[in-house]
């Protein structure tokens, strides 16, 4: 019985032939270079500096709380 989930997991992973679609339920196997390329792609995305995020969050929170009181 303990082997059944592993067999089911392996079957699901093997059934996924599409490399372009990301499925969080299947493992990602790759070389170190492929991982680094993946991380660099993420790092090149849009990031908000922490100070700017906190400033925006405080402004949103102040506006939200004010709208809840009226």
Tab-separated table of C-alpha atoms in Angstrom:
chain	number	residue	atom	x	y	z
A	1	UNK	CA	0.000	0.000	0.000
A	2	UNK	CA	2.807	2.440	0.765
A	3	UNK	CA	4.132	2.149	-2.799
A	4	UNK	CA	0.829	3.119	-4.428
A	5	UNK	CA	1.169	6.930	-4.118
A	6	UNK	CA	4.717	6.785	-5.467
A	7	UNK	CA	3.577	4.712	-8.429
A	8	UNK	CA	0.718	7.114	-9.090
A	9	UNK	CA	3.085	10.098	-8.805
A	10	UNK	CA	5.582	8.504	-11.194
A	11	UNK	CA	2.780	7.693	-13.652
A	12	UNK	CA	1.538	11.294	-13.582
A	13	UNK	CA	5.070	12.618	-14.064
A	14	UNK	CA	5.705	10.292	-16.993
A	15	UNK	CA	2.364	11.180	-18.621
A	16	UNK	CA	3.327	14.848	-18.806
A	17	UNK	CA	5.189	15.095	-22.117
A	18	UNK	CA	4.799	18.836	-22.630
A	19	UNK	CA	7.939	20.664	-21.500
A	20	UNK	CA	6.368	24.088	-22.096
A	21	UNK	CA	3.582	23.759	-19.536
A	22	UNK	CA	4.550	23.990	-15.886
A	23	UNK	CA	2.790	21.612	-13.552
A	24	UNK	CA	3.548	21.967	-9.815
A	25	UNK	CA	2.642	18.316	-9.268
A	26	UNK	CA	5.426	16.970	-11.471
A	27	UNK	CA	9.102	17.211	-10.584
A	28	UNK	CA	11.438	19.450	-12.536
A	29	UNK	CA	14.695	17.785	-13.393
A	30	UNK	CA	17.398	19.874	-14.973
A	31	UNK	CA	21.077	20.625	-15.043
A	32	UNK	CA	22.650	23.254	-12.852
A	33	UNK	CA	22.903	25.519	-15.889
A	34	UNK	CA	19.182	25.120	-16.596
A	35	UNK	CA	18.386	26.023	-12.974
A	36	UNK	CA	20.595	29.107	-13.121
A	37	UNK	CA	18.936	30.185	-16.391
A	38	UNK	CA	15.560	29.713	-14.705
A	39	UNK	CA	16.605	31.830	-11.697
A	40	UNK	CA	18.037	34.578	-13.905
A	41	UNK	CA	14.787	34.692	-15.881
A	42	UNK	CA	12.892	35.226	-12.626
A	43	UNK	CA	15.376	37.881	-11.463
A	44	UNK	CA	14.891	39.823	-14.711
A	45	UNK	CA	11.180	40.158	-13.931
A	46	UNK	CA	9.472	43.107	-12.271
A	47	UNK	CA	10.429	43.630	-8.629
A	48	UNK	CA	9.314	46.365	-6.277
A	49	UNK	CA	11.878	47.564	-3.735
A	50	UNK	CA	10.819	46.884	-0.146
A	51	UNK	CA	10.702	50.572	0.804
A	52	UNK	CA	8.407	51.364	-2.124
A	53	UNK	CA	6.174	48.382	-1.323
A	54	UNK	CA	5.876	49.404	2.329
A	55	UNK	CA	5.070	52.995	1.346
A	56	UNK	CA	2.361	51.804	-1.073
A	57	UNK	CA	0.968	49.362	1.473
A	58	UNK	CA	0.724	52.014	4.182
A	59	UNK	CA	-1.062	54.380	1.780
A	60	UNK	CA	-3.462	51.608	0.765
A	61	UNK	CA	-4.079	50.636	4.383
A	62	UNK	CA	-4.770	54.226	5.399
A	63	UNK	CA	-7.215	54.669	2.512
A	64	UNK	CA	-8.867	51.306	3.175
A	65	UNK	CA	-9.358	51.959	6.888
A	66	UNK	CA	-10.695	55.455	6.192
A	67	UNK	CA	-13.234	54.033	3.735
A	68	UNK	CA	-14.328	51.436	6.299
A	69	UNK	CA	-15.063	54.123	8.909
A	70	UNK	CA	-17.367	56.150	6.687
